[in-house]
Amino acid sequence: MSYIIIEAIGGAECAIIVTDENGSNLIFDTKEEAEIEATDCQDCIIVEI
């Protein structure tokens, strides 16, 4: 499985997928990796894809 992080500051209508400095979606191989990155987010959801 893969995981992405959705940051929802301002509510669902403002939700975005967290990206790297080049604008590419960050995709994680494990939930643990995503959880580590999510500590830098304010209001996020980890989604299994």
CSV table of N, CA, C and O in Angstrom, one decimal:
chain,number,residue,atom,x,y,z
A,1,MET,N,0.8,-1.2,0.0
A,1,MET,CA,0.0,0.0,0.0
A,1,MET,C,0.9,1.3,0.0
A,1,MET,O,2.0,1.2,0.4
A,2,SER,N,0.3,2.3,-0.4
A,2,SER,CA,0.9,3.6,-0.4
A,2,SER,C,0.1,4.6,0.4
A,2,SER,O,-1.1,4.4,0.6
A,3,TYR,N,0.7,5.7,0.8
A,3,TYR,CA,0.0,6.7,1.7
A,3,TYR,C,0.3,8.1,1.2
A,3,TYR,O,1.4,8.4,0.7
A,4,ILE,N,-0.8,8.9,1.3
A,4,ILE,CA,-0.6,10.4,1.0
A,4,ILE,C,-1.1,11.1,2.3
A,4,ILE,O,-1.8,10.5,3.1
A,5,ILE,N,-0.7,12.4,2.4
A,5,ILE,CA,-1.2,13.2,3.4
A,5,ILE,C,-2.0,14.3,2.8
A,5,ILE,O,-1.6,15.0,1.9
A,6,ILE,N,-3.2,14.5,3.4
A,6,ILE,CA,-4.1,15.6,2.9
A,6,ILE,C,-4.1,16.6,4.1
A,6,ILE,O,-4.4,16.2,5.2
A,7,GLU,N,-3.8,17.8,3.7
A,7,GLU,CA,-3.8,18.9,4.7
A,7,GLU,C,-5.1,19.7,4.5
A,7,GLU,O,-5.4,20.1,3.4
A,8,ALA,N,-5.9,19.8,5.6
A,8,ALA,CA,-7.2,20.4,5.5
A,8,ALA,C,-7.4,21.7,6.3
A,8,ALA,O,-8.4,21.9,7.0
A,9,ILE,N,-6.3,22.6,6.3
A,9,ILE,CA,-6.5,23.8,7.0
A,9,ILE,C,-7.5,24.7,6.3
A,9,ILE,O,-7.5,24.9,5.1
A,10,GLY,N,-8.5,25.1,7.1
A,10,GLY,CA,-9.6,25.9,6.5
A,10,GLY,C,-10.8,25.1,6.1
A,10,GLY,O,-11.8,25.6,5.6
A,11,GLY,N,-10.8,23.8,6.4
A,11,GLY,CA,-11.9,22.9,6.1
A,11,GLY,C,-11.7,22.1,4.8
A,11,GLY,O,-10.7,22.3,4.1
A,12,ALA,N,-12.6,21.2,4.6
A,12,ALA,CA,-12.6,20.3,3.4
A,12,ALA,C,-12.5,21.0,2.1
A,12,ALA,O,-11.8,20.5,1.2
A,13,GLU,N,-13.1,22.2,2.0
A,13,GLU,CA,-13.1,22.9,0.7
A,13,GLU,C,-11.7,23.5,0.4
A,13,GLU,O,-11.4,23.8,-0.8
A,14,CYS,N,-10.8,23.5,1.4
A,14,CYS,CA,-9.4,24.0,1.1
A,14,CYS,C,-8.4,22.9,1.2
A,14,CYS,O,-7.2,23.1,1.2
A,15,ALA,N,-8.8,21.6,1.2
A,15,ALA,CA,-7.9,20.5,1.4
A,15,ALA,C,-7.0,20.3,0.2
A,15,ALA,O,-7.4,20.5,-1.0
A,16,ILE,N,-5.7,20.0,0.5
A,16,ILE,CA,-4.7,19.8,-0.6
A,16,ILE,C,-3.9,18.6,-0.2
A,16,ILE,O,-3.7,18.3,1.0
A,17,ILE,N,-3.3,17.9,-1.2
A,17,ILE,CA,-2.4,16.9,-1.0
A,17,ILE,C,-1.0,17.5,-0.7
A,17,ILE,O,-0.6,18.4,-1.4
A,18,VAL,N,-0.3,17.0,0.3
A,18,VAL,CA,1.0,17.6,0.6
A,18,VAL,C,2.0,17.2,-0.5
A,18,VAL,O,2.0,16.1,-1.0
A,19,THR,N,2.8,18.2,-0.9
A,19,THR,CA,3.7,18.1,-2.0
A,19,THR,C,5.2,18.4,-1.5
A,19,THR,O,5.4,19.0,-0.5
A,20,ASP,N,6.1,18.0,-2.4
A,20,ASP,CA,7.5,18.3,-2.1
A,20,ASP,C,7.8,19.7,-2.7
A,20,ASP,O,6.9,20.4,-3.2
A,21,GLU,N,9.1,20.1,-2.6
A,21,GLU,CA,9.4,21.5,-3.1
A,21,GLU,C,9.3,21.7,-4.6
A,21,GLU,O,9.2,22.8,-5.1
A,22,ASN,N,9.1,20.6,-5.4
A,22,ASN,CA,8.9,20.7,-6.8
A,22,ASN,C,7.4,20.6,-7.2
A,22,ASN,O,7.1,20.6,-8.4
A,23,GLY,N,6.6,20.5,-6.2
A,23,GLY,CA,5.1,20.4,-6.5
A,23,GLY,C,4.6,19.0,-6.7
A,23,GLY,O,3.4,18.9,-7.0
A,24,SER,N,5.4,18.0,-6.6
A,24,SER,CA,5.0,16.6,-6.8
A,24,SER,C,4.4,16.1,-5.5
A,24,SER,O,4.9,16.4,-4.4
A,25,ASN,N,3.3,15.3,-5.6
A,25,ASN,CA,2.7,14.7,-4.4
A,25,ASN,C,3.7,13.9,-3.6
A,25,ASN,O,4.4,13.1,-4.2
A,26,LEU,N,3.7,14.0,-2.3
A,26,LEU,CA,4.5,13.1,-1.5
A,26,LEU,C,3.7,11.8,-1.3
A,26,LEU,O,2.6,11.8,-0.9
A,27,ILE,N,4.4,10.7,-1.7
A,27,ILE,CA,3.8,9.4,-1.5
A,27,ILE,C,4.7,8.6,-0.7
A,27,ILE,O,5.9,8.5,-0.9
A,28,PHE,N,4.1,7.9,0.3
A,28,PHE,CA,4.9,7.1,1.3
A,28,PHE,C,4.6,5.7,1.2
A,28,PHE,O,3.5,5.3,0.9
A,29,ASP,N,5.6,4.8,1.4
A,29,ASP,CA,5.5,3.4,1.3
A,29,ASP,C,4.9,2.8,2.6
A,29,ASP,O,4.3,1.7,2.5
A,30,THR,N,5.1,3.5,3.7
A,30,THR,CA,4.6,3.0,5.0
A,30,THR,C,3.8,4.1,5.7
A,30,THR,O,4.1,5.3,5.5
A,31,LYS,N,2.9,3.7,6.5
A,31,LYS,CA,2.1,4.6,7.3
A,31,LYS,C,3.0,5.4,8.3
A,31,LYS,O,2.8,6.5,8.6
A,32,GLU,N,4.0,4.7,8.8
A,32,GLU,CA,5.0,5.3,9.7
A,32,GLU,C,5.7,6.4,9.1
A,32,GLU,O,5.9,7.5,9.7
A,33,GLU,N,6.1,6.3,7.9
A,33,GLU,CA,6.8,7.4,7.2
A,33,GLU,C,5.9,8.6,7.0
A,33,GLU,O,6.3,9.7,7.2
A,34,ALA,N,4.6,8.3,6.7
A,34,ALA,CA,3.6,9.4,6.5
A,34,ALA,C,3.4,10.1,7.8
A,34,ALA,O,3.2,11.3,7.9
A,35,GLU,N,3.3,9.3,8.9
A,35,GLU,CA,3.1,9.9,10.2
A,35,GLU,C,4.2,10.8,10.6
A,35,GLU,O,4.0,11.9,11.2
A,36,ILE,N,5.4,10.5,10.3
A,36,ILE,CA,6.6,11.3,10.6
A,36,ILE,C,6.5,12.6,9.9
A,36,ILE,O,6.6,13.7,10.4
A,37,GLU,N,6.2,12.6,8.6
A,37,GLU,CA,6.0,13.8,7.8
A,37,GLU,C,4.8,14.6,8.3
A,37,GLU,O,4.8,15.9,8.3
A,38,ALA,N,3.7,14.0,8.7
A,38,ALA,CA,2.5,14.6,9.1
A,38,ALA,C,2.7,15.5,10.4
A,38,ALA,O,2.0,16.4,10.7
A,39,THR,N,3.8,15.2,11.1
A,39,THR,CA,4.1,16.1,12.3
A,39,THR,C,4.4,17.5,11.9
A,39,THR,O,4.3,18.4,12.8
A,40,ASP,N,4.7,17.8,10.7
A,40,ASP,CA,5.0,19.1,10.2
A,40,ASP,C,3.7,19.8,9.7
A,40,ASP,O,3.8,21.0,9.3
A,41,CYS,N,2.6,19.1,9.7
A,41,CYS,CA,1.3,19.6,9.2
A,41,CYS,C,0.5,20.1,10.4
A,41,CYS,O,0.6,19.6,11.5
A,42,GLN,N,-0.4,21.1,10.1
A,42,GLN,CA,-1.3,21.5,11.2
A,42,GLN,C,-2.6,20.7,11.3
A,42,GLN,O,-2.9,20.4,12.4
A,43,ASP,N,-3.2,20.4,10.3
A,43,ASP,CA,-4.5,19.7,10.3
A,43,ASP,C,-4.5,18.7,9.1
A,43,ASP,O,-4.9,19.1,8.0
A,44,CYS,N,-4.1,17.5,9.4
A,44,CYS,CA,-3.9,16.6,8.3
A,44,CYS,C,-4.6,15.2,8.5
A,44,CYS,O,-4.9,14.9,9.6
A,45,ILE,N,-4.7,14.5,7.4
A,45,ILE,CA,-5.3,13.2,7.4
A,45,ILE,C,-4.4,12.3,6.6
A,45,ILE,O,-4.0,12.7,5.4
A,46,ILE,N,-4.0,11.2,7.0
A,46,ILE,CA,-3.2,10.2,6.3
A,46,ILE,C,-4.2,9.3,5.6
A,46,ILE,O,-5.1,8.7,6.2
A,47,VAL,N,-4.0,9.1,4.3
A,47,VAL,CA,-4.9,8.3,3.5
A,47,VAL,C,-4.2,7.2,2.8
A,47,VAL,O,-3.1,7.4,2.2
A,48,GLU,N,-4.7,6.0,3.0
A,48,GLU,CA,-4.1,4.8,2.3
A,48,GLU,C,-4.7,4.8,0.9
A,48,GLU,O,-5.9,4.9,0.7
A,49,ILE,N,-3.8,4.6,-0.1
A,49,ILE,CA,-4.2,4.6,-1.5
A,49,ILE,C,-3.7,3.3,-2.1
A,49,ILE,O,-2.8,2.7,-1.7
